[in-house]
XYZ file of C-alpha atoms in Angstrom:
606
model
C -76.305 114.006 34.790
C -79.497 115.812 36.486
C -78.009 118.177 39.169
C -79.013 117.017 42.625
C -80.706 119.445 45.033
C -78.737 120.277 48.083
C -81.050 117.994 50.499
C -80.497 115.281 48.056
C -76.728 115.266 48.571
C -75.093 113.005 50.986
C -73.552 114.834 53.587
C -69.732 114.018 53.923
C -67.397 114.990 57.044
C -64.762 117.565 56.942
C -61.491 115.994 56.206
C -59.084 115.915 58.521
C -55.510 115.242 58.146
C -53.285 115.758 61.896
C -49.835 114.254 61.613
C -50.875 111.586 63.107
C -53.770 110.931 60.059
C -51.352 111.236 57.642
C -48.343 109.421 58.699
C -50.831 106.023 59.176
C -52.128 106.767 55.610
C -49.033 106.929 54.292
C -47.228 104.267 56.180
C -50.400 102.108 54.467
C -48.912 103.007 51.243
C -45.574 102.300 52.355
C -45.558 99.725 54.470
C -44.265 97.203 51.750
C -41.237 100.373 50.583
C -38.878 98.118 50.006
C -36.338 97.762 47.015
C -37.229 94.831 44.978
C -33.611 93.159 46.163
C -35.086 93.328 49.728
C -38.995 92.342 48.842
C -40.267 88.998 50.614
C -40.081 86.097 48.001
C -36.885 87.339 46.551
C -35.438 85.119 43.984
C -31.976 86.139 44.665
C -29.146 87.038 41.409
C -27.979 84.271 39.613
C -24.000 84.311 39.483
C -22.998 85.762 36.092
C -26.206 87.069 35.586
C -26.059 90.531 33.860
C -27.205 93.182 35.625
C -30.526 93.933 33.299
C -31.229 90.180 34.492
C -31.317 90.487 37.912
C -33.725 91.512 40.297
C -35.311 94.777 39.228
C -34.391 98.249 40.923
C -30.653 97.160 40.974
C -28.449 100.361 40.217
C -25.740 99.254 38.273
C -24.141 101.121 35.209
C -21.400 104.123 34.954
C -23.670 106.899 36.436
C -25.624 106.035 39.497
C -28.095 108.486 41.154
C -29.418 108.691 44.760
C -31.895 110.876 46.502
C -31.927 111.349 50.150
C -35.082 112.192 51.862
C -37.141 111.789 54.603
C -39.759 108.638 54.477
C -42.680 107.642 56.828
C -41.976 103.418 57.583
C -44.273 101.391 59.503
C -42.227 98.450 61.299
C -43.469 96.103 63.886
C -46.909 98.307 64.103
C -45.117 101.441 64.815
C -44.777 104.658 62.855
C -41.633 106.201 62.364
C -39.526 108.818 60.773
C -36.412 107.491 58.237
C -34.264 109.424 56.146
C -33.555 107.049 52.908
C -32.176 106.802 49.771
C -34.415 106.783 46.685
C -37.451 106.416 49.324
C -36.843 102.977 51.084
C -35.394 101.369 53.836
C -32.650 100.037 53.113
C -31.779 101.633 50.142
C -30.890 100.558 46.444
C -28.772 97.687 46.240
C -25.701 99.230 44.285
C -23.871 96.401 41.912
C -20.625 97.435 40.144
C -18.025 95.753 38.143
C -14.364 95.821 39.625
C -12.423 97.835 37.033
C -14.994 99.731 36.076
C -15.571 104.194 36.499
C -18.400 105.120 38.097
C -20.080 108.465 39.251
C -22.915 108.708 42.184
C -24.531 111.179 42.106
C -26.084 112.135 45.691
C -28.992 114.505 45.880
C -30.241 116.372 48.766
C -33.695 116.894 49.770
C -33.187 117.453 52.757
C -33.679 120.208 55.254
C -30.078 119.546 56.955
C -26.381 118.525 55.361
C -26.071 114.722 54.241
C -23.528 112.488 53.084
C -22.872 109.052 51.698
C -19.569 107.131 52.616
C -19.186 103.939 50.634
C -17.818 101.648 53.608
C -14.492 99.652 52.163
C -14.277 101.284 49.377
C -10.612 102.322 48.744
C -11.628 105.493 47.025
C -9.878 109.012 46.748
C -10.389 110.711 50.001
C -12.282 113.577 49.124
C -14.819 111.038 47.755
C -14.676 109.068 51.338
C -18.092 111.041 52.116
C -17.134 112.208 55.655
C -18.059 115.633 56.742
C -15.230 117.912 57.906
C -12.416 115.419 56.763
C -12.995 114.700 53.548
C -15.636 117.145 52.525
C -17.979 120.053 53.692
C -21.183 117.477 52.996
C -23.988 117.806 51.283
C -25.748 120.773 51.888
C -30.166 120.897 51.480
C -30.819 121.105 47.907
C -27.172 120.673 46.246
C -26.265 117.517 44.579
C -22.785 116.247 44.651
C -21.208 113.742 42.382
C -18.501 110.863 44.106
C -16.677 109.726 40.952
C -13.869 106.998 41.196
C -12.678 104.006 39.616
C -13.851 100.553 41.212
C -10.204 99.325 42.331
C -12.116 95.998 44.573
C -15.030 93.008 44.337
C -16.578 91.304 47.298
C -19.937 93.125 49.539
C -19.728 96.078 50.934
C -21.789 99.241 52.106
C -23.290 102.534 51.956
C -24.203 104.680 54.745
C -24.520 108.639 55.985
C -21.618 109.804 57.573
C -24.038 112.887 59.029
C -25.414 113.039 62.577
C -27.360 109.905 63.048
C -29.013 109.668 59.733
C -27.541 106.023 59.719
C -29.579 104.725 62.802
C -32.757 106.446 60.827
C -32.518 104.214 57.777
C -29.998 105.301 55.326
C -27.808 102.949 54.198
C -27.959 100.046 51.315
C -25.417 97.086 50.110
C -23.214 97.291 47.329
C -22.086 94.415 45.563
C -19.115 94.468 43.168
C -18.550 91.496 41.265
C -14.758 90.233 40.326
C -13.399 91.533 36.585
C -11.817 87.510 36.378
C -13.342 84.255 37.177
C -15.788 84.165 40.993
C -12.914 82.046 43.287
C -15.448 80.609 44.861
C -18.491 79.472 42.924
C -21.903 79.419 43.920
C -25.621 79.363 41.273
C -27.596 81.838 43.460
C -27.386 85.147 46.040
C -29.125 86.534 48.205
C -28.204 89.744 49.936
C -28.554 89.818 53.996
C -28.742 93.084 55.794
C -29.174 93.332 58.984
C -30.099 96.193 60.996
C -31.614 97.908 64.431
C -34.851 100.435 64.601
C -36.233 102.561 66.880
C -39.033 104.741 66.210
C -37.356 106.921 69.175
C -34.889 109.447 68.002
C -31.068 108.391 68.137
C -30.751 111.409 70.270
C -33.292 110.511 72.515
C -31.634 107.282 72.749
C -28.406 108.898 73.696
C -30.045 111.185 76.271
C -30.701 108.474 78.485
C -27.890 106.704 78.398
C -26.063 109.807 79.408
C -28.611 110.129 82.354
C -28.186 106.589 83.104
C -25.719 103.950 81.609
C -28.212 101.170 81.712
C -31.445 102.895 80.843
C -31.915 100.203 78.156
C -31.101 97.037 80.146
C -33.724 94.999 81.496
C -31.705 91.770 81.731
C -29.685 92.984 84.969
C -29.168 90.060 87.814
C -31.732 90.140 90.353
C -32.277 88.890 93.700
C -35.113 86.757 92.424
C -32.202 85.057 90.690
C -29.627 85.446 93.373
C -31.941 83.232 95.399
C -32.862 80.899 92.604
C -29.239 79.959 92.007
C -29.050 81.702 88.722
C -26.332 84.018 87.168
C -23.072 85.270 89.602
C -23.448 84.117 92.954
C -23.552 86.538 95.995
C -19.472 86.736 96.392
C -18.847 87.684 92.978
C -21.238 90.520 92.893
C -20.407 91.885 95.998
C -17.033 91.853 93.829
C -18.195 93.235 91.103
C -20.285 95.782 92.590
C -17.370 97.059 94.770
C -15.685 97.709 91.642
C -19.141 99.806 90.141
C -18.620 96.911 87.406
C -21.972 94.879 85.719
C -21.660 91.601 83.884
C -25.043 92.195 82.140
C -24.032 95.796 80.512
C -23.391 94.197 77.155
C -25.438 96.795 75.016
C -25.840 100.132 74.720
C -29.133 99.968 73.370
C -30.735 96.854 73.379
C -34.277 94.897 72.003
C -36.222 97.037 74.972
C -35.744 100.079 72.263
C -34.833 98.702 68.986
C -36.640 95.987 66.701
C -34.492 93.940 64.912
C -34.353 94.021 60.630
C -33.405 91.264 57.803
C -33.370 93.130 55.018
C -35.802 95.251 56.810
C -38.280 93.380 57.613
C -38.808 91.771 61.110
C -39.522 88.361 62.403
C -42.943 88.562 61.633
C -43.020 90.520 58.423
C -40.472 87.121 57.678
C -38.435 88.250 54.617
C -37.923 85.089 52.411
C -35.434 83.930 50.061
C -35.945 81.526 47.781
C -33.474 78.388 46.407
C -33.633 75.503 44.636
C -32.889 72.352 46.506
C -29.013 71.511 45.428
C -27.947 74.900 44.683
C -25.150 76.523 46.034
C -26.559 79.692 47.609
C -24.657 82.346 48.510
C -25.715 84.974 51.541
C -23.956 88.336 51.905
C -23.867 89.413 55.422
C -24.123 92.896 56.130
C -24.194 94.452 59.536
C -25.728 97.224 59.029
C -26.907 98.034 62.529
C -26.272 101.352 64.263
C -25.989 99.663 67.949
C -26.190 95.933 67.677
C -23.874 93.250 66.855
C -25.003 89.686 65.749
C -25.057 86.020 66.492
C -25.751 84.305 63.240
C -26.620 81.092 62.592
C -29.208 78.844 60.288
C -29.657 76.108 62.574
C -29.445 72.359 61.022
C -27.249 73.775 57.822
C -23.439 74.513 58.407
C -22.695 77.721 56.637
C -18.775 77.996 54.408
C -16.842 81.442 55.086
C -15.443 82.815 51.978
C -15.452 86.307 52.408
C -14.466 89.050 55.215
C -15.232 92.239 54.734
C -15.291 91.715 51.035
C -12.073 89.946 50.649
C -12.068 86.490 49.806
C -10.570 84.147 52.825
C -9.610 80.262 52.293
C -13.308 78.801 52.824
C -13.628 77.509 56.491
C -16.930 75.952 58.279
C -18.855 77.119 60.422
C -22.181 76.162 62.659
C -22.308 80.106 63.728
C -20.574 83.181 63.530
C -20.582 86.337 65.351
C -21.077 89.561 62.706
C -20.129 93.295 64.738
C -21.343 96.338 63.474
C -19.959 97.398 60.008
C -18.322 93.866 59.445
C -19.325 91.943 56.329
C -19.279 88.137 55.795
C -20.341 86.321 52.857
C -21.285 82.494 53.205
C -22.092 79.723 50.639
C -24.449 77.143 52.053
C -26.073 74.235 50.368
C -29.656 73.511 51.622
C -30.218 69.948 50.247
C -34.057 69.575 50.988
C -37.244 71.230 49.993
C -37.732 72.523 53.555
C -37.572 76.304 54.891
C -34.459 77.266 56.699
C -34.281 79.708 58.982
C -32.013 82.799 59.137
C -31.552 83.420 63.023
C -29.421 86.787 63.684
C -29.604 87.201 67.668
C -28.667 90.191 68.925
C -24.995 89.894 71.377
C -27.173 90.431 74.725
C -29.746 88.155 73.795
C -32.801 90.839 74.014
C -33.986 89.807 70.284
C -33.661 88.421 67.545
C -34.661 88.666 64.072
C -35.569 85.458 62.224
C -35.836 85.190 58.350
C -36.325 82.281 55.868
C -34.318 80.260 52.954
C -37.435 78.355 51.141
C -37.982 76.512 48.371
C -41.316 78.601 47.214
C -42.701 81.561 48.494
C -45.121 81.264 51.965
C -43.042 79.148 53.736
C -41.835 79.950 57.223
C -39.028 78.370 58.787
C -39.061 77.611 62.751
C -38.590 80.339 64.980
C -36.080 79.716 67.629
C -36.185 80.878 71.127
C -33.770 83.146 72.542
C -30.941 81.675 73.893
C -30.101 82.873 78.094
C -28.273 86.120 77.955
C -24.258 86.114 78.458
C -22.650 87.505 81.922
C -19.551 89.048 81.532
C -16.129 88.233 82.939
C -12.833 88.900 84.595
C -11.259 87.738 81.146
C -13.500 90.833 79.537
C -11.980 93.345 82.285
C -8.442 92.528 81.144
C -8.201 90.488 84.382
C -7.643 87.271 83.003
C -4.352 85.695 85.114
C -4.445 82.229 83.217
C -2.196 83.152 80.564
C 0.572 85.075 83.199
C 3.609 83.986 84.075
C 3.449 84.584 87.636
C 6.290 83.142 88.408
C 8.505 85.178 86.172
C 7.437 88.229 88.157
C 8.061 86.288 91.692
C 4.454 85.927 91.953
C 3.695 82.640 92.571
C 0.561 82.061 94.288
C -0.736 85.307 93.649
C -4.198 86.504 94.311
C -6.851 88.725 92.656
C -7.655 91.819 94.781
C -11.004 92.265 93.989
C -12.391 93.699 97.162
C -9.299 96.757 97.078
C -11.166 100.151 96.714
C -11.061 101.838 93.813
C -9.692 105.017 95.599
C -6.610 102.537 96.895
C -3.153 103.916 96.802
C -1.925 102.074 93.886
C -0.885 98.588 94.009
C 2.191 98.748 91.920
C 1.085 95.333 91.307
C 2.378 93.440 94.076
C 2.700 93.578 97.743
C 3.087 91.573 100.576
C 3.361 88.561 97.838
C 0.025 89.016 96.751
C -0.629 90.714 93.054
C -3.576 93.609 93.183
C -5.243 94.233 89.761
C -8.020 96.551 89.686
C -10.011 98.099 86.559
C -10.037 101.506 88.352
C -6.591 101.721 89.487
C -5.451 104.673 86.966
C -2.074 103.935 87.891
C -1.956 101.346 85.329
C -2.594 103.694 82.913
C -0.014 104.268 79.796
C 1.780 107.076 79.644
C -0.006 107.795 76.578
C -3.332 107.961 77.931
C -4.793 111.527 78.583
C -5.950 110.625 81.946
C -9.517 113.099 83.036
C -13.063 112.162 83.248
C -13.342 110.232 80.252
C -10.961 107.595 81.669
C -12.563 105.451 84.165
C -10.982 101.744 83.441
C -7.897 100.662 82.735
C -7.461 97.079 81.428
C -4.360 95.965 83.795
C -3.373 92.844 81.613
C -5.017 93.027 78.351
C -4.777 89.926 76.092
C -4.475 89.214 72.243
C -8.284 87.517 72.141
C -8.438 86.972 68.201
C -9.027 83.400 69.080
C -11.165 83.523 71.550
C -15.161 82.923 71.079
C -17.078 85.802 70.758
C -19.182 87.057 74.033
C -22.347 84.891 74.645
C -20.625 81.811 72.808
C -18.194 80.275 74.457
C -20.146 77.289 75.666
C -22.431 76.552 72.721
C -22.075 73.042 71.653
C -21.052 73.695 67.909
C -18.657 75.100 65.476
C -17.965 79.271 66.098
C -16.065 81.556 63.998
C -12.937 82.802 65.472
C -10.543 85.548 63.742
C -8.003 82.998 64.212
C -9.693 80.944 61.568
C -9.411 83.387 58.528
C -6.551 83.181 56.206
C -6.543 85.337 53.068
C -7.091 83.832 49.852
C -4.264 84.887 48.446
C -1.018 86.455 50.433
C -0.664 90.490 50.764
C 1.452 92.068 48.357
C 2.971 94.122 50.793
C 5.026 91.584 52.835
C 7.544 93.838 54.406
C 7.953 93.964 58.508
C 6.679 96.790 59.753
C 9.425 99.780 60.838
C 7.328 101.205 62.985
C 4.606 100.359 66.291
C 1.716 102.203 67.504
C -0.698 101.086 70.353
C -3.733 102.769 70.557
C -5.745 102.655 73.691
C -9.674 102.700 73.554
C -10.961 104.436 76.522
C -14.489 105.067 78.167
C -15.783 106.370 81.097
C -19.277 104.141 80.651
C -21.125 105.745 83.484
C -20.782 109.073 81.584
C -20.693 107.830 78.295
C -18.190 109.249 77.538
C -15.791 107.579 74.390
C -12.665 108.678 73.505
C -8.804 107.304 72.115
C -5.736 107.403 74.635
C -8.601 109.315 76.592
C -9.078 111.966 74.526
C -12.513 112.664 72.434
C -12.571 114.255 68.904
C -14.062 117.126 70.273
C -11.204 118.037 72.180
C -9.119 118.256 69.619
C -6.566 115.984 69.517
C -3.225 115.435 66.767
C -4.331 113.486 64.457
C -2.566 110.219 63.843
C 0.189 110.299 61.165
C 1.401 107.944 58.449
C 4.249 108.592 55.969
C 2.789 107.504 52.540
C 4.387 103.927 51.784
C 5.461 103.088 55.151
C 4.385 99.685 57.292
C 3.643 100.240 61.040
C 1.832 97.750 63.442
C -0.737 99.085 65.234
C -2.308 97.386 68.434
C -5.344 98.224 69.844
C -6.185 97.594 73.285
C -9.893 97.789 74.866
C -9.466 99.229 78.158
C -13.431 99.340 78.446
C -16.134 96.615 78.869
C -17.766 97.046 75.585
C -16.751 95.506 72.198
C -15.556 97.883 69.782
C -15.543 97.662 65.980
C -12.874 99.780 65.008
C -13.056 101.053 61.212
C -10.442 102.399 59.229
C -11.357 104.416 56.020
C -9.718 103.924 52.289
C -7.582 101.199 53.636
C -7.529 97.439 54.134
C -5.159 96.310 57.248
C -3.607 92.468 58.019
C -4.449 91.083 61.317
C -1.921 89.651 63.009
C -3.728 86.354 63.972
C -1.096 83.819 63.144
C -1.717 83.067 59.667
C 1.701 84.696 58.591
C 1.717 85.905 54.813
C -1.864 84.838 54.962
C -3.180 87.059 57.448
C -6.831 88.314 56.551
C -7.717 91.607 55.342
C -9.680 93.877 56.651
C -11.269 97.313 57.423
C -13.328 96.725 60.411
C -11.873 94.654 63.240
C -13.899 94.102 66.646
C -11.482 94.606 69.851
C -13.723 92.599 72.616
C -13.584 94.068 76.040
C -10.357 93.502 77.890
C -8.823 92.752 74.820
C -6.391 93.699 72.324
C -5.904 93.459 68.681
C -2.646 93.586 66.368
C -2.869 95.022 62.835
C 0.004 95.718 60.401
C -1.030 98.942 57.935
C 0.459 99.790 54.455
C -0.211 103.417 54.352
C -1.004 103.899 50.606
C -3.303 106.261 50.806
C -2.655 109.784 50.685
C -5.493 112.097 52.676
C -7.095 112.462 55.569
C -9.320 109.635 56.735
C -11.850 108.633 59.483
C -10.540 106.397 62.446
C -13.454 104.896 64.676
C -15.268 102.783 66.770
C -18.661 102.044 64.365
C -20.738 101.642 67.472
C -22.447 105.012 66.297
C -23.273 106.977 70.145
C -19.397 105.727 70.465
C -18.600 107.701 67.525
C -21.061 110.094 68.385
C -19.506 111.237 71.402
C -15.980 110.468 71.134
C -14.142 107.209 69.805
C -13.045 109.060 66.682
C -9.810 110.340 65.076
C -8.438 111.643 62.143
C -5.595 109.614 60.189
C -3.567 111.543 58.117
C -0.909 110.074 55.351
C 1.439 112.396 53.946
C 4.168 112.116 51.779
C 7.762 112.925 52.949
C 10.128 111.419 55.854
C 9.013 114.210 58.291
C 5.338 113.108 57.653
C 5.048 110.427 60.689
């Protein structure tokens, strides 16, 4: 090839590659980064299907291995930074075999410590994958190996346990299928993750709110409204506003920051699953979200419960269930026709929703639906709710709601001159066990058991909703003894601070951790003394809620305490260790609602 004189050449411009260059070229490359479990068009595992028949890029096997790193993404137009496993977001899906050893291997490329914690796992502690409690972490460049037998089936969850890698992208499903026969048969699966994204920084997103509660809420009343007729009317928020109290503050972060991922895609990337018309598919519910629980629904085809949290419940129908953070639900439904069929998951306050599709072939896109009017808060969600009372017993009768008292009133002592004064900021209705300081600004004065009450935002929709009152276990806990010993734990907030804590107290300060002799049976009840639903989690144990289903009560390790609420659990402490206790509301964690559990052996241990 004749050598070209310099004239002849073409003259090319100087490359230039700013962050900015190369983030969009790689995001180009990376845009469709997604495990082949979580592509659009997914066929979905067969049930029975081996794992070298399923979709491809499915870790199964005795030695897993996962790389953490940092990964460009591109979702809903925008660049961002996520920290993943194996390079995508989500990660691998993870399938195991219940009886079966198995060793992950976690590698670190990171600049910074990492971790993996496989959420509901029952796994020896120091495999939990929590930093400081059940190991040092992960530190930039080491590898570390979680081995541990697989003692459970159903869906469950992997996610950091390190500073807020989880609300950057890493986390992934695992699936572990039964060693006997599938109690509840289905021909096809699809996993269904959901999550929140922000290209912002978590901390970012946390500076604001600690500069100003609502920073993120653009669905506050208005007087545009107030005049309209819509939302509270004029008494009630003088009311409410007395009391420095807001029925719209129903997220933290809401779809003003975050876009909302199935699978991680959003509504308009539309990730697709495919059936066959007749078959019984089966959809794994993750919640996977750092900030955001769920309304789910797939309007026009009722959806069979037959899993919580991984552990199989009697099936029970449902039009629409609500899914909180860290909660898993898996659902059998039978789509009849050769139509799509939309996956709706709507966030709690109603500012987004994600929308995916069931079809029968690739390309199809099922109806979008349109967001449904936001939910308003209530006295029942401050622990105010008098319906249930007996006033009379207390010499009440006819008693009144002081809602216009100050919140620097002497106390009440709850009744005077024949009227009853309840007031969310009247500290003297505190428990004794409460560390009362700034990070105590409510107290729930008559907190209820709400395990069968709707979940915020639908109490007046017109169809079937899930209830924790409807699960009963598949089969009855082994561990039917009464429980010899109560705890109540109270979770506290001052929201206007953001500030999170137990009894009052935040892990940074310190505080006992709570003890459990190995073996023994205590019931624990949790009351929400703040405005804000709360998922509480529980590491390397399963717990029965005390929802009325007797030997039959569900199983679980994530239970949501709605505001104003309270939730009973009995506990067999089997496992000995240390082990995370918190909310999974991750800037809740973040800056407070946490503590450690400890279980020892020995009668002085509790």
């Amino acid at each position: 090839m004749p050598e070209q004189s310099p004239k002849a050449r073409p003259r090319l411009s100087p490359l230039r590659l700013d962050r900015r260059t190369l983030l969009a070229g790689l995001g180009a490359s990376l845009g469709g980064a997604f495990p082949a479990w979580a592509q659009g068009g997914a066929h979905g595992a067969m049930m029975g299907a081996a794992p070298s028949n399923q979709a491809p890029g499915v870790l199964s096997g005795e030695r897993i291995e996962l790389a953490i790193g940092h990964t460009p993404v591109r979702i809903n137009g925008r660049m961002g930074h996520a920290v993943t496993a194996n390079g995508t977001m989500p990660g691998p899906l993870i399938r195991l075999r219940e009886g079966q050893d198995v060793c992950l291997s976690v590698r670190n490329t990171l600049g910074e410590d990492t971790s993996v914690h496989w959420h509901g796992l029952l796994v020896p502690f120091q495999f939990d994958g929590v930093p400081g409690i059940s190991f040092p972490g992960i530190a930039p460049g080491q590898t570390f190996d979680y081995r541990f037998p697989v003692r459970q089936a159903g869906t469950y969850w992997y996610h950091s346990h390190s500073g807020m890698q989880e609300a950057m992208g890493l986390l992934g499903p695992i699936v572990i299928d039964p060693a006997g026969p599938e109690p509840q048969p289905y021909d096809r699966e699809h996993v269904i993750m959901l999550s929140d994204w922000s290209p912002v920084h978590p901390h970012v997103l946390l500076k604001r709110l600690k500069q100003m509660g609502g920073y993120h809420n653009f669905q506050k009343q208005t007087l545009a409204g107030l005049l309209a007729g819509r939302d509270q009317p004029l008494s009630e928020r003088l009311a409410w506003g007395r009391m420095r109290m807001d029925p719209t503050d129903i997220s933290d972060v809401t779809g003003s920051a975050y876009t909302f991922l199935i699978n991680g895609h959003d509504t308009d990337a539309n990730w697709t699953g495919l059936f066959t018309p007749g078959e019984r598919v089966r959809l794994r519910f993750i919640n996977a979200s750092a900030m955001t629980h769920f309304n789910v629904r797939l309007p026009g085809l009722p959806m069979r419960v037959i899993q919580a949290d991984g552990q199989d419940v009697e099936p029970v129908e449902t039009d629409e269930f609500q899914i909180a953070i860290a909660e898993t639900y898996d659902v059998i439904v039978c789509p009849a026709k050769a139509e799509p069929v939309a996956i709706i998951a709507e966030a709690l306050d109603r500012s987004g929703l994600c929308r995916a599709t069931l079809a029968p072939q690739a390309g199809m896109v099922a109806p979008l639906v349109p967001l449904r009017k936001r939910p308003l808060l209530t006295m029942r969600d401050m622990g105010m709710d008098m319906s249930g009372m007996d006033m009379g017993g207390m010499g009440m009768e006819g008693g009144t709601l002081d809602l216009s008292a100050p919140s620097d009133a002497p106390p009440s002592g709850h009744a005077h001159h024949g009227a009853m004064t309840m007031k969310m900021r009247d500290k003297s209705l505190a428990a004794p066990a409460i560390r009362m300081g700034p990070g105590v600004a409510t107290i729930a004065p008559a907190p209820i058991d709400r395990l069968a009450d709707r979940p915020t935002g639908l109490e007046q929709v017109d169809h079937r909703v899930l209830t924790y009152a409807d699960l009963r276990a598949l089969v009855p806990s082994e561990d039917r003894r009464a429980p010899t010993r109560h705890l109540d734990l109270h979770l506290t907030a001052n929201m206007e601070r953001y500030m999170w804590g137990f009894d009052g107290a935040k892990l940074s300060e310190n505080p006992d951790p709570i003890s459990f002799r190995h073996g023994e049976r205590v019931r624990v009840t949790l009351i929400n003394d703040t405005m804000m639903p709360h998922p509480i989690h529980l590491h390397g144990h399963f717990f029965e809620l005390v929802n009325g289903a007797g030997d039959k009560a569900p199983r679980k390790h994530t239970v949501n305490v709605l505001p104003g609420g309270k939730v009973r659990f009995d506990l067999t402490a089997s496992a000995l260790g240390d082990w995370a206790f918190h909310c999974h509301v991750l800037l809740h964690m973040h800056t407070g609602m946490f503590r450690v559990v400890t279980v020892r052996a020995g009668e002085n241990a509790a």
